[in-house]
Coordinates of C-alpha atoms in Angstrom, one line a residue:
X24 CA -0.1 -0.1 0.0
X25 CA 1.3 3.0 -0.9
X26 CA 0.8 6.8 -2.2
X27 CA 1.2 7.8 -5.8
X28 CA 1.2 11.1 -7.9
X29 CA 2.2 13.0 -10.8
X30 CA 1.6 15.5 -13.4
X31 CA 1.6 15.2 -17.4
X32 CA 2.0 18.4 -19.3
X33 CA 0.5 18.3 -22.5
X34 CA 2.9 20.5 -23.9
X35 CA 6.1 18.3 -25.0
X36 CA 8.3 21.1 -24.2
X37 CA 6.9 22.3 -21.1
X38 CA 8.9 20.3 -18.2
X39 CA 7.5 19.2 -15.1
X40 CA 9.7 20.5 -11.7
X41 CA 11.0 17.7 -9.7
X42 CA 10.2 20.1 -6.6
X43 CA 6.9 19.9 -7.3
X44 CA 6.5 16.5 -7.4
X45 CA 8.8 15.9 -4.6
X46 CA 6.3 18.4 -2.7
X47 CA 3.4 16.8 -3.8
X48 CA 4.5 13.4 -2.7
X49 CA 5.4 15.0 0.8
X50 CA 2.0 15.8 1.5
X51 CA 1.2 12.1 1.4
X52 CA 4.4 10.6 3.3
X53 CA 1.8 9.5 6.0
X54 CA 0.9 6.5 3.1
X55 CA 4.4 5.4 2.6
X56 CA 6.8 6.3 5.2
X57 CA 9.4 3.6 4.3
X58 CA 10.7 4.7 0.9
X59 CA 10.2 7.2 -1.8
X60 CA 11.0 7.5 -5.2
X61 CA 10.4 10.0 -8.2
X62 CA 10.9 9.9 -12.3
X63 CA 10.9 12.7 -14.1
X64 CA 11.4 12.8 -18.0
X65 CA 10.8 16.2 -19.6
X66 CA 6.9 16.7 -19.9
X67 CA 6.0 14.0 -16.9
X68 CA 6.6 13.4 -13.3
X69 CA 5.8 10.5 -11.3
X70 CA 6.0 10.5 -7.5
X71 CA 5.8 7.6 -4.8
X72 CA 5.3 6.9 -1.2
X73 CA 5.9 3.3 -0.1
X74 CA 4.6 1.2 2.7
X75 CA 6.4 -1.8 2.5
X76 CA 4.7 -5.0 2.4
X77 CA 6.0 -7.5 -0.3
X78 CA 9.3 -7.9 -1.1
X79 CA 10.7 -5.5 1.0
X80 CA 14.3 -5.5 -0.4
X81 CA 13.4 -4.5 -4.2
X82 CA 10.1 -3.3 -4.2
X83 CA 11.3 0.5 -5.0
X84 CA 9.3 2.5 -7.4
X85 CA 8.7 4.0 -10.0
X86 CA 9.6 0.9 -11.9
X87 CA 10.2 0.3 -15.4
X88 CA 10.4 -2.3 -17.9
X89 CA 13.5 -3.8 -19.6
X90 CA 14.4 -0.7 -21.7
X91 CA 13.0 1.8 -19.8
X92 CA 10.2 2.9 -22.0
X93 CA 7.0 1.8 -19.5
X94 CA 7.4 3.7 -16.0
X95 CA 4.8 2.7 -13.4
X96 CA 3.7 4.1 -9.8
X97 CA 0.9 1.8 -8.3
X98 CA -1.2 2.0 -5.3
X99 CA -2.4 -1.5 -3.5
X100 CA -2.1 -5.0 -3.8
X101 CA -2.6 -7.5 -6.8
X102 CA -3.8 -11.1 -4.9
X103 CA -3.0 -12.9 -8.2
X104 CA 0.4 -11.6 -9.0
X105 CA 2.1 -15.1 -8.7
X106 CA 0.1 -16.6 -11.3
X107 CA 0.2 -13.7 -13.6
X108 CA 4.1 -13.6 -13.2
X109 CA 4.4 -17.6 -14.5
X110 CA 2.4 -16.7 -17.6
X111 CA 4.7 -13.6 -18.5
X112 CA 7.9 -15.5 -17.6
X113 CA 6.4 -18.1 -20.2
X114 CA 6.2 -15.6 -22.3
X115 CA 9.5 -14.1 -22.5
X116 CA 9.3 -11.3 -19.9
X117 CA 12.4 -10.4 -17.9
X118 CA 11.6 -9.6 -14.1
X119 CA 14.0 -7.8 -12.0
X120 CA 11.9 -7.9 -8.6
X121 CA 9.4 -9.8 -7.0
X122 CA 7.3 -7.3 -6.5
X123 CA 3.1 -7.1 -7.8
X124 CA 3.8 -3.9 -9.3
X125 CA 6.5 -5.3 -11.9
X126 CA 3.8 -8.0 -13.5
X127 CA 1.5 -4.9 -14.1
X128 CA 4.3 -3.4 -16.2
X129 CA 4.7 -6.5 -18.3
X130 CA 1.2 -7.2 -18.6
X131 CA 0.6 -3.6 -19.7
X132 CA 3.2 -4.8 -22.4
X133 CA 1.2 -7.7 -23.3
X134 CA -2.2 -6.6 -23.3
X135 CA -2.1 -2.6 -23.2
X136 CA -5.2 -1.0 -21.5
X137 CA -7.0 -4.2 -21.2
X138 CA -4.3 -5.3 -18.8
X139 CA -6.9 -4.3 -15.6
X140 CA -9.2 -7.0 -16.9
X141 CA -6.3 -9.8 -15.5
X142 CA -6.0 -8.1 -12.2
X143 CA -7.9 -9.7 -9.1
X144 CA -6.8 -6.9 -6.5
X145 CA -7.4 -3.4 -5.1
X146 CA -5.2 -0.6 -6.7
X147 CA -4.9 2.9 -8.4
X148 CA -2.0 3.2 -11.0
X149 CA -0.5 5.3 -13.5
X150 CA 1.8 4.2 -16.3
X151 CA 4.0 6.5 -18.7
X152 CA 4.4 5.1 -22.0
X153 CA 7.2 6.7 -23.6
X154 CA 7.0 5.2 -27.0
X155 CA 3.0 6.5 -27.4
X156 CA 3.6 9.9 -25.3
X157 CA 0.5 8.1 -23.1
X158 CA -0.5 8.4 -19.3
X159 CA -2.8 5.4 -18.4
X160 CA -4.4 5.4 -15.1
X161 CA -6.8 3.2 -13.7
X162 CA -8.8 1.9 -10.2
X163 CA -9.9 -1.1 -8.9
X164 CA -13.5 -2.3 -9.8
X165 CA -14.9 -1.5 -6.6
X166 CA -13.1 1.9 -5.8
X167 CA -11.1 0.4 -2.7
X168 CA -8.1 2.3 -3.7
X169 CA -9.1 6.3 -4.7
X170 CA -7.5 7.9 -7.6
X171 CA -8.1 11.9 -7.9
X172 CA -6.9 14.1 -11.0
X173 CA -7.2 17.8 -11.9
X174 CA -7.2 18.6 -15.6
X175 CA -7.1 21.9 -17.2
X176 CA -5.9 22.9 -20.9
X177 CA -2.2 22.7 -20.3
X178 CA -1.8 19.6 -18.0
X179 CA -3.5 16.7 -16.0
X180 CA -2.1 16.4 -12.1
X181 CA -3.2 12.9 -10.4
X182 CA -2.9 11.7 -7.1
X183 CA -3.8 9.1 -4.4
X184 CA -5.1 12.1 -2.5
X185 CA -6.4 15.6 -3.1
X186 CA -4.0 17.3 -1.1
X187 CA -1.1 16.4 -3.4
X188 CA -2.9 18.2 -6.1
X189 CA -3.1 21.2 -3.7
X190 CA 0.5 21.2 -3.5
X191 CA 0.3 22.4 -7.5
X192 CA 0.9 26.2 -7.4
X193 CA -1.0 26.4 -10.4
X194 CA -4.2 25.1 -8.5
X195 CA -6.5 27.6 -7.0
X196 CA -9.2 25.5 -4.8
X197 CA -12.7 26.9 -5.4
X198 CA -15.8 25.1 -4.1
X199 CA -18.6 24.0 -6.3
X200 CA -21.2 25.3 -4.1
X201 CA -23.8 22.8 -6.1
X202 CA -22.1 20.0 -4.3
X203 CA -23.0 21.2 -0.9
X204 CA -26.8 20.0 -1.7
X205 CA -25.3 16.8 -3.1
X206 CA -23.3 16.0 -0.1
X207 CA -26.2 16.8 2.4
X208 CA -28.7 14.8 0.3
X209 CA -26.6 11.6 0.7
X210 CA -24.1 12.7 4.1
X211 CA -21.2 11.6 2.0
X212 CA -20.0 13.0 -1.8
X213 CA -21.1 10.2 -4.4
X214 CA -20.1 10.7 -8.3
X215 CA -17.0 11.5 -9.7
X216 CA -17.5 15.1 -8.8
X217 CA -15.8 16.4 -5.6
X218 CA -16.5 19.9 -3.8
X219 CA -13.5 21.4 -5.5
X220 CA -13.9 22.5 -9.0
X221 CA -12.5 20.4 -11.6
X222 CA -11.1 18.3 -9.3
X223 CA -12.8 14.6 -10.1
X224 CA -12.5 11.2 -8.9
X225 CA -11.8 8.3 -11.3
X226 CA -14.7 6.1 -10.8
X227 CA -14.2 2.4 -9.6
X228 CA -13.9 0.1 -12.6
X229 CA -12.6 3.0 -15.0
X230 CA -9.5 3.4 -16.8
X231 CA -8.0 6.7 -18.0
X232 CA -5.9 7.4 -21.3
X233 CA -4.4 10.9 -21.4
X234 CA -2.8 11.3 -25.1
X235 CA -2.2 14.2 -27.3
X236 CA -3.8 16.3 -24.9
X237 CA -7.0 14.7 -24.7
X238 CA -8.4 12.2 -21.6
X239 CA -10.3 9.6 -22.2
X240 CA -12.3 7.5 -19.6
X241 CA -13.5 3.6 -20.3
X242 CA -15.5 1.6 -17.8
X243 CA -13.7 -1.9 -18.1
X244 CA -15.9 -3.7 -15.2
X245 CA -19.5 -3.2 -13.8
X246 CA -21.4 -5.5 -11.4
X247 CA -24.3 -7.1 -12.6
X248 CA -27.4 -8.3 -10.6
X249 CA -29.1 -11.2 -12.6
X250 CA -29.8 -14.0 -10.6
X251 CA -29.0 -17.5 -11.6
X252 CA -31.1 -20.3 -10.2
X253 CA -29.3 -22.5 -7.8
X254 CA -29.8 -24.7 -4.6
X255 CA -29.3 -23.5 -1.2
X256 CA -26.6 -26.1 -0.7
X257 CA -24.8 -25.2 -3.8
X258 CA -24.8 -21.5 -3.0
X259 CA -23.3 -22.4 0.5
X260 CA -20.5 -24.7 -0.9
X261 CA -19.7 -22.1 -3.3
X262 CA -19.8 -19.3 -0.8
X263 CA -17.5 -21.0 1.7
X264 CA -15.1 -22.1 -0.8
X265 CA -14.7 -18.6 -2.7
X266 CA -14.4 -16.9 0.7
X267 CA -11.6 -19.2 2.1
X268 CA -10.0 -18.8 -1.3
X269 CA -10.4 -14.7 -0.9
X270 CA -9.0 -14.8 2.8
X271 CA -6.1 -17.2 1.5
X272 CA -4.8 -14.5 -1.0
X273 CA -5.6 -11.7 0.9
X274 CA -3.2 -13.2 3.5
X275 CA -0.2 -13.0 1.3
X276 CA 2.1 -10.5 3.0
X277 CA 5.8 -10.3 4.1
X278 CA 5.0 -8.8 7.5
X279 CA 2.5 -9.9 9.7
X280 CA -1.3 -9.3 9.2
X281 CA -4.0 -8.2 11.9
X282 CA -7.7 -8.3 11.9
X283 CA -10.5 -5.6 12.9
X284 CA -13.0 -7.3 14.9
X285 CA -16.5 -5.6 15.0
X286 CA -17.9 -8.4 17.2
X287 CA -20.2 -9.3 13.9
X288 CA -20.3 -12.3 11.4
X289 CA -18.0 -11.3 8.7
X290 CA -15.1 -10.3 10.7
X291 CA -15.3 -13.2 13.1
X292 CA -15.4 -15.2 9.8
X293 CA -12.4 -13.7 8.3
X294 CA -10.3 -14.4 11.6
X295 CA -11.5 -18.2 11.5
X296 CA -10.6 -18.5 8.0
X297 CA -7.2 -17.2 8.4
X298 CA -6.2 -19.9 10.9
X299 CA -3.5 -22.1 9.4
X300 CA -2.6 -19.6 6.4
X301 CA 0.5 -17.8 7.6
X302 CA 3.6 -18.4 9.3
X303 CA 3.0 -15.4 11.6
X304 CA 0.8 -15.1 14.7
X305 CA -2.5 -13.7 14.3
X306 CA -3.5 -10.7 16.1
X307 CA -6.8 -8.7 16.5
X308 CA -8.0 -5.6 17.4
X309 CA -11.3 -3.7 18.7
X310 CA -13.0 -0.5 19.8
X311 CA -15.9 -0.3 22.1
X312 CA -17.6 2.1 24.6
X313 CA -19.4 1.2 27.7
X314 CA -22.2 3.5 27.2
X315 CA -26.1 3.2 28.4
X316 CA -28.0 2.4 25.3
X317 CA -24.9 1.7 23.1
X318 CA -24.0 -2.1 22.2
X319 CA -20.2 -2.9 23.2
X320 CA -18.5 -4.5 20.7
X321 CA -15.3 -5.6 22.6
X322 CA -16.8 -8.7 24.8
X323 CA -18.0 -10.4 21.3
X324 CA -14.7 -9.2 19.8
X325 CA -12.8 -11.1 22.6
X326 CA -15.0 -14.3 22.3
X327 CA -13.8 -14.4 18.5
X328 CA -10.2 -13.7 19.4
X329 CA -10.4 -16.4 22.4
X330 CA -12.1 -19.0 19.9
X331 CA -9.4 -18.4 17.1
X332 CA -6.4 -17.9 19.2
X333 CA -5.7 -14.3 18.1
X334 CA -3.3 -12.2 20.3
X335 CA -6.1 -9.7 21.1
X336 CA -5.8 -5.7 21.7
X337 CA -9.0 -3.4 22.4
X338 CA -9.3 0.4 23.4
X339 CA -12.0 3.0 23.6
X340 CA -11.8 6.8 23.3
X341 CA -13.5 10.0 24.9
X342 CA -15.6 12.8 23.9
X343 CA -12.6 14.8 24.1
X344 CA -10.7 12.5 22.2
X345 CA -13.4 12.5 19.5
X346 CA -13.7 16.2 19.6
X347 CA -9.8 16.9 19.3
X348 CA -9.5 14.4 16.0
X349 CA -12.4 15.9 14.1
X350 CA -10.2 18.8 12.4
X351 CA -7.8 16.3 11.3
X352 CA -10.1 14.1 10.3
X353 CA -11.9 16.6 8.0
X354 CA -7.9 17.2 6.4
X355 CA -7.4 13.0 6.1
X356 CA -10.9 12.5 4.6
X357 CA -10.7 15.4 1.9
X358 CA -14.2 14.9 1.4
X359 CA -17.3 15.8 4.0
X360 CA -18.8 12.6 5.4
X361 CA -20.9 11.9 8.4
X362 CA -19.0 8.9 9.3
X363 CA -18.8 9.0 13.7
X364 CA -17.4 5.5 13.0
X365 CA -14.3 6.5 11.0
X366 CA -13.2 8.1 13.9
X367 CA -13.1 4.9 15.6
X368 CA -11.5 3.0 13.1
X369 CA -8.9 5.9 12.9
X370 CA -8.0 5.1 16.9
X371 CA -8.5 1.4 16.5
X372 CA -5.9 1.7 13.4
X373 CA -3.6 3.6 15.7
X374 CA -3.3 1.0 18.2
X375 CA -2.7 -1.8 15.6
X376 CA 0.1 0.0 14.0
X377 CA 2.2 -0.4 16.8
X378 CA 1.8 -4.3 16.1
X379 CA 1.2 -4.9 12.4
X380 CA 1.3 -2.9 8.8
X381 CA -1.6 -4.9 7.2
X382 CA -5.0 -5.5 8.6
X383 CA -8.0 -7.2 7.5
X384 CA -11.5 -6.4 7.8
X385 CA -15.1 -7.7 6.8
X386 CA -15.8 -4.5 4.8
X387 CA -18.3 -5.3 2.2
X388 CA -20.0 -8.2 3.7
X389 CA -23.3 -6.4 4.0
X390 CA -23.1 -4.9 0.6
X391 CA -22.7 -8.5 -0.9
X392 CA -25.4 -10.1 0.8
X393 CA -27.9 -7.6 2.1
X394 CA -26.9 -7.1 5.7
X395 CA -28.2 -3.7 6.2
X396 CA -31.9 -3.8 8.1
X397 CA -32.5 -1.2 5.5
X398 CA -33.0 -3.6 2.6
X399 CA -35.3 -5.7 4.6
X400 CA -37.2 -2.9 5.7
X401 CA -37.9 -1.3 2.5
X402 CA -38.7 -4.7 1.1
X403 CA -41.2 -5.2 3.2
X404 CA -42.7 -1.4 2.9
X405 CA -42.7 -2.3 -0.8
X406 CA -44.7 -5.3 -0.2
X407 CA -46.7 -3.7 2.4
X408 CA -47.6 -0.8 -0.1
X409 CA -48.7 -3.5 -2.9
X410 CA -51.5 -5.2 -0.2
X411 CA -52.8 -1.7 0.9
X412 CA -52.3 0.4 -2.3
X413 CA -56.0 2.0 -2.4
X414 CA -55.3 3.3 1.3
X415 CA -51.5 4.3 1.0
X416 CA -52.2 8.1 0.4
X417 CA -54.4 8.2 3.6
X418 CA -52.2 6.4 5.9
X419 CA -49.2 8.4 4.8
X420 CA -51.0 11.7 5.6
X421 CA -51.9 10.0 9.1
X422 CA -48.4 9.3 9.9
X423 CA -47.5 12.5 9.0
X424 CA -49.6 14.1 11.2
X425 CA -48.7 11.8 14.2
X426 CA -45.2 12.5 13.6
X427 CA -45.9 16.0 13.6
X428 CA -47.8 16.0 17.0
X429 CA -45.2 13.4 18.2
X430 CA -41.7 13.8 16.5
X431 CA -40.3 10.1 15.6
X432 CA -37.1 9.4 13.9
X433 CA -38.6 6.1 12.5
X434 CA -41.9 7.7 11.5
X435 CA -40.1 10.7 9.6
X436 CA -38.2 8.2 7.7
X437 CA -40.7 5.8 6.6
X438 CA -44.0 7.4 6.5
X439 CA -43.6 9.8 3.5
X440 CA -42.2 6.9 1.4
X441 CA -45.8 5.1 1.5
X442 CA -47.0 7.6 -1.1
X443 CA -43.7 7.6 -3.8
X444 CA -42.5 5.0 -6.3
X445 CA -39.4 3.2 -5.1
X446 CA -37.2 4.4 -7.6
X447 CA -37.8 7.8 -6.6
X448 CA -36.9 7.5 -3.1
X449 CA -34.4 5.0 -2.7
X450 CA -30.9 7.5 -2.6
X451 CA -28.8 4.7 -1.3
X452 CA -29.1 3.1 2.1
X453 CA -28.2 6.7 4.0
X454 CA -31.0 8.5 2.4
X455 CA -34.0 9.4 1.3
X456 CA -36.5 12.4 0.2
X457 CA -37.9 12.2 4.1
X458 CA -34.5 12.9 5.3
X459 CA -34.1 16.1 6.8
X460 CA -31.9 18.1 4.6
X461 CA -33.9 16.8 1.6
X462 CA -37.2 17.3 3.0
X463 CA -36.5 21.1 5.1
X464 CA -33.5 22.0 2.5
X465 CA -35.5 25.3 1.5
X466 CA -35.8 26.3 5.1
X467 CA -31.9 25.4 6.1
X468 CA -30.4 27.3 3.4
X469 CA -30.2 30.8 2.8
X470 CA -32.8 32.1 0.0
X471 CA -29.8 33.3 -2.2
X472 CA -28.1 30.2 -1.9
X473 CA -31.2 28.0 -2.4
X474 CA -32.3 29.9 -5.7
X475 CA -29.1 30.2 -7.3
X476 CA -27.0 26.5 -6.3
X477 CA -29.6 24.1 -5.4
X478 CA -30.5 21.6 -8.2
X479 CA -32.5 18.4 -6.8
X480 CA -32.1 16.8 -10.0
X481 CA -28.0 17.4 -10.5
X482 CA -28.0 16.2 -6.3
X483 CA -29.6 13.1 -6.7
X484 CA -28.3 12.2 -9.8
X485 CA -25.5 9.9 -8.6
X486 CA -28.4 7.3 -7.4
X487 CA -31.2 8.1 -10.0
X488 CA -28.5 7.0 -12.5
X489 CA -28.1 3.8 -11.5
X490 CA -31.6 3.2 -10.4
X491 CA -32.5 3.2 -13.9
X492 CA -29.6 1.6 -16.1
X493 CA -31.0 -2.1 -15.7
X494 CA -27.9 -3.6 -14.1
X495 CA -30.1 -5.2 -11.3
X496 CA -33.7 -7.0 -11.1
X497 CA -35.7 -6.7 -8.2
X498 CA -36.2 -4.5 -5.0
X499 CA -33.2 -6.0 -2.8
X500 CA -30.6 -6.1 -6.0
X501 CA -31.6 -2.7 -7.3
X502 CA -30.6 -1.2 -3.7
X503 CA -27.3 -3.3 -3.6
X504 CA -26.7 -2.5 -6.9
X505 CA -26.9 1.5 -6.2
X506 CA -25.0 0.9 -3.1
X507 CA -22.2 -0.6 -4.8
X508 CA -22.1 2.3 -6.9
X509 CA -22.4 5.1 -4.5
X510 CA -21.8 4.2 -0.6
X511 CA -19.6 1.7 -0.9
X512 CA -16.8 3.4 -2.8
X513 CA -17.5 7.0 -1.6
X514 CA -18.2 6.6 2.0
X515 CA -17.6 3.3 3.2
X516 CA -14.2 2.9 1.1
X517 CA -13.4 6.3 1.2
X518 CA -13.2 6.1 5.4
X519 CA -11.6 3.0 5.2
X520 CA -8.7 3.8 2.9
X521 CA -8.2 7.8 4.3
X522 CA -8.2 6.2 8.1
X523 CA -6.0 3.4 8.1
X524 CA -3.6 5.2 5.7
X525 CA -3.5 7.8 8.0
X526 CA -1.8 5.6 10.3
X527 CA 0.1 4.1 8.0
X528 CA -1.6 0.7 7.6
X529 CA -2.8 -0.9 4.9
X530 CA -6.2 -2.4 5.1
X531 CA -7.5 -5.3 2.9
X532 CA -11.2 -6.6 2.7
X533 CA -11.7 -10.2 1.2
X534 CA -15.5 -10.0 1.0
X535 CA -14.9 -7.1 -2.1
X536 CA -12.7 -9.8 -4.1
X537 CA -14.5 -9.1 -7.4
X538 CA -15.2 -13.0 -8.1
X539 CA -16.5 -12.9 -4.8
X540 CA -18.9 -10.2 -5.4
X541 CA -19.9 -11.6 -8.9
X542 CA -21.2 -14.7 -7.2
X543 CA -23.3 -12.8 -4.5
X544 CA -24.7 -10.7 -7.2
X545 CA -26.2 -14.0 -9.1
X546 CA -28.0 -15.1 -6.2
X547 CA -31.6 -14.9 -5.9
X548 CA -32.8 -12.4 -3.5
X549 CA -34.5 -14.5 -1.2
X550 CA -30.8 -15.9 -0.2
X551 CA -30.1 -12.3 0.8
X552 CA -33.3 -11.3 2.6
X553 CA -35.0 -14.3 3.4
X554 CA -38.2 -13.3 5.4
X555 CA -37.3 -11.1 8.1
X556 CA -33.6 -12.6 8.3
X557 CA -30.6 -10.3 6.6
X558 CA -27.9 -11.9 5.1
X559 CA -29.4 -15.3 5.1
X560 CA -27.1 -17.2 2.9
X561 CA -24.2 -15.8 4.6
X562 CA -25.1 -16.8 8.1
X563 CA -26.4 -19.9 7.0
X564 CA -23.3 -21.1 5.3
X565 CA -20.9 -19.2 8.2
X566 CA -22.7 -20.9 11.0
X567 CA -20.1 -23.7 11.8
X568 CA -17.3 -21.1 11.5
X569 CA -18.7 -18.5 13.8
X570 CA -19.4 -18.5 17.6
X571 CA -23.4 -18.6 18.0
X572 CA -23.5 -15.7 20.4
X573 CA -22.3 -13.7 17.4
X574 CA -23.9 -15.3 14.8
X575 CA -27.6 -14.4 16.5
X576 CA -26.9 -10.7 17.8
X577 CA -28.0 -7.7 16.3
X578 CA -25.7 -6.0 13.6
X579 CA -24.1 -2.7 15.3
X580 CA -20.7 -2.2 13.6
X581 CA -18.2 -0.4 15.9
X582 CA -21.1 2.2 17.4
X583 CA -19.9 5.7 18.5
X584 CA -21.7 7.5 21.0
X585 CA -21.3 10.7 19.3
X586 CA -25.0 11.8 19.6
X587 CA -24.8 11.9 23.4
X588 CA -21.4 13.5 23.3
X589 CA -22.8 16.3 21.0
X590 CA -25.8 16.7 23.2
X591 CA -23.6 16.9 26.5
X592 CA -20.0 17.5 26.6
X593 CA -19.4 19.0 23.1
X594 CA -22.9 20.8 22.9
X595 CA -20.9 24.1 23.3
X596 CA -18.2 23.1 20.7
X597 CA -21.0 22.2 18.2
X598 CA -22.4 25.8 18.7
X599 CA -19.2 27.5 18.4
X600 CA -18.4 25.4 15.0
X601 CA -21.8 26.2 13.3
X602 CA -22.9 29.5 14.5
X603 CA -19.2 30.7 14.1
X604 CA -19.2 34.0 11.9
X605 CA -16.7 32.4 9.6
X606 CA -19.5 29.7 9.1
X607 CA -22.4 31.9 8.6
X608 CA -20.7 34.0 6.1
X609 CA -20.3 31.4 3.4
X610 CA -23.9 32.2 2.9
X611 CA -25.4 28.6 2.8
X612 CA -27.3 27.9 5.9
X613 CA -29.9 30.7 7.8
X614 CA -28.6 31.1 11.1
X615 CA -32.2 31.0 12.5
X616 CA -32.5 27.5 10.7
X617 CA -29.1 26.3 12.3
X618 CA -30.5 27.3 15.8
X619 CA -33.7 25.6 15.5
X620 CA -32.2 22.0 14.0
X621 CA -29.4 22.3 16.9
X622 CA -32.6 23.0 19.7
X623 CA -34.8 20.4 17.9
X624 CA -32.0 17.6 18.3
X625 CA -31.6 18.4 21.8
X626 CA -35.3 18.3 22.7
X627 CA -36.2 15.4 20.6
X628 CA -32.7 13.7 19.9
X629 CA -33.4 12.8 16.6
X630 CA -30.7 15.1 14.0
X631 CA -27.5 14.1 15.4
X632 CA -26.4 12.6 11.7
X633 CA -27.2 16.2 10.2
X634 CA -25.7 18.1 12.7
X635 CA -22.4 16.2 12.5
X636 CA -22.8 16.6 8.7
X637 CA -23.0 20.3 8.9
X638 CA -19.6 20.2 11.7
X639 CA -18.0 18.0 8.9
X640 CA -18.8 20.4 5.9
X641 CA -17.4 23.5 8.1
X642 CA -14.2 21.7 9.2
X643 CA -13.9 20.5 5.5
X644 CA -13.7 24.5 4.5
X645 CA -11.4 25.1 7.1
X646 CA -8.9 22.7 5.7
X647 CA -9.4 22.9 2.2
X648 CA -10.8 26.6 1.5
X649 CA -9.9 29.0 3.9
X650 CA -6.9 27.3 5.8
X651 CA -3.5 27.1 5.4
X652 CA -2.8 25.4 2.2
X653 CA -1.4 21.6 2.6
X654 CA -1.1 22.1 6.5
X655 CA -2.8 19.5 8.6
X656 CA -4.9 21.3 11.4
X657 CA -4.2 21.1 14.8
X658 CA -6.7 20.0 17.3
X659 CA -9.9 22.2 17.8
X660 CA -9.7 23.8 21.2
X661 CA -12.8 22.4 23.2
X662 CA -13.0 23.3 26.9
X663 CA -11.4 20.6 29.4
X664 CA -14.3 18.3 29.8

């Protein structure tokens, strides 16, 4: 796992500055503290920061082919690289290292842009081909590794993180105001656009070729949800066989590998399958809270560690630590998100970094097999709507009146959906038209901002695009497809990459192996949501591999008591952040509406997610628009708790 960056000037006589490329790489040094390297040749410059995982002695980058006409910088892991290497050696290619990086170089020589179809792993890489004077950039199929780029009429600048792009003095950060509402619509930023003008994300499963000043983007992979009939027994056997293979491949490493345990089925199964697949001792890590009304993951993680013999480590954090990290959280994340669990991930990864360089987690299991309760709830809601079709309008109105009299999060969330068609309200698992920002945005924004910069069709476009493109059939599969294209890469995996790399730790996610995802996408819907049971097939198939106490418990996943903290220990801090003159002068939000939102949450406890989203947005502005260029912010001064 590493950090990459580079610049290509379209004018062949315009040389890239070595000083600039080094400055770009320095901004992402946390991604690779073990080594650095540079390739500068006239109009092109490539930079690299390395976290040494495989072939510790000879894995230096940038790396070239035999005659130095093809150069690569690569971030990620290719899990089938040994098989590919054998194939390439038989074809006559000469290797000078034992790295997966060099496999990509020779694979590119053999197949050109189609080399990506041969790769099984997570990756973001750039290849400079001097013979063709072209730059080829590619991102893995589901977006585990990020690639950002800024393109102007003079050049393209790319990197693993936006911070490296900001190092180029030619780039002037400017907010795209229309993206504010898109963020608040979803609570993260889906799609290829970012909040910074002309800075984009290369979409998952896509590659980009830049030649003669023109950039062409091509989608090389898409996940299609077209169920194939099969028996439960056959599906169980295939699931276990494939997952065991994925875990074995993800265990390939020249350094010790640890496990993030959430106390759930997925991470526990990962740990159990890893036993016997490494010469290094296994270690595991978790974070939990002994807070009233909040599930504590630690006893269940401890149970899994004892069952499978891992050396276990656990921790907790305080409200003070949560607030202290939030400014740096915005700086590391680079995109505003409402993810309190990401703060927990940062701290538990910091603990793990004292023992390992590689972590494996169960991320993606819920997207593959429909593990979130929203999938079950909306499936049954749609069935209910069919049953009461003539009465749905009256019932929806009655529930709205009930919610107005006695505010309820569930009534506010599901009541309005009774009168809407499914394809009109599913914005991904985190959002719908009934969520606060979508239902009350006109009240929240200033009149001027709302009139000039709020376009609901633009805001919801990433979800509506995938809801209607025909790649999935059935209610559950359509939700899974939308989430695989939006919340998975732009929320879940963004958090996973940025928070672990902030601590110079590589995170691997076996459930997101593309062959495993293709298998899951081929399953009938009732093997995912079966009656009222979510993730049905995974629970049945893994029942002998997971302690029964974990198998039967309700899904929680690194819960953080941020709601309680923001209403108590951090209430003054939240007030100062959102109602500060600097924040209000941005002209986005009405002061009166912000005060009303804060008061409503303290009285009814229903808007913590909205408040944290607004805090995240403001801290993002301070880091990337109004702050010191590329300087990591200090902890925000919070009164002693």
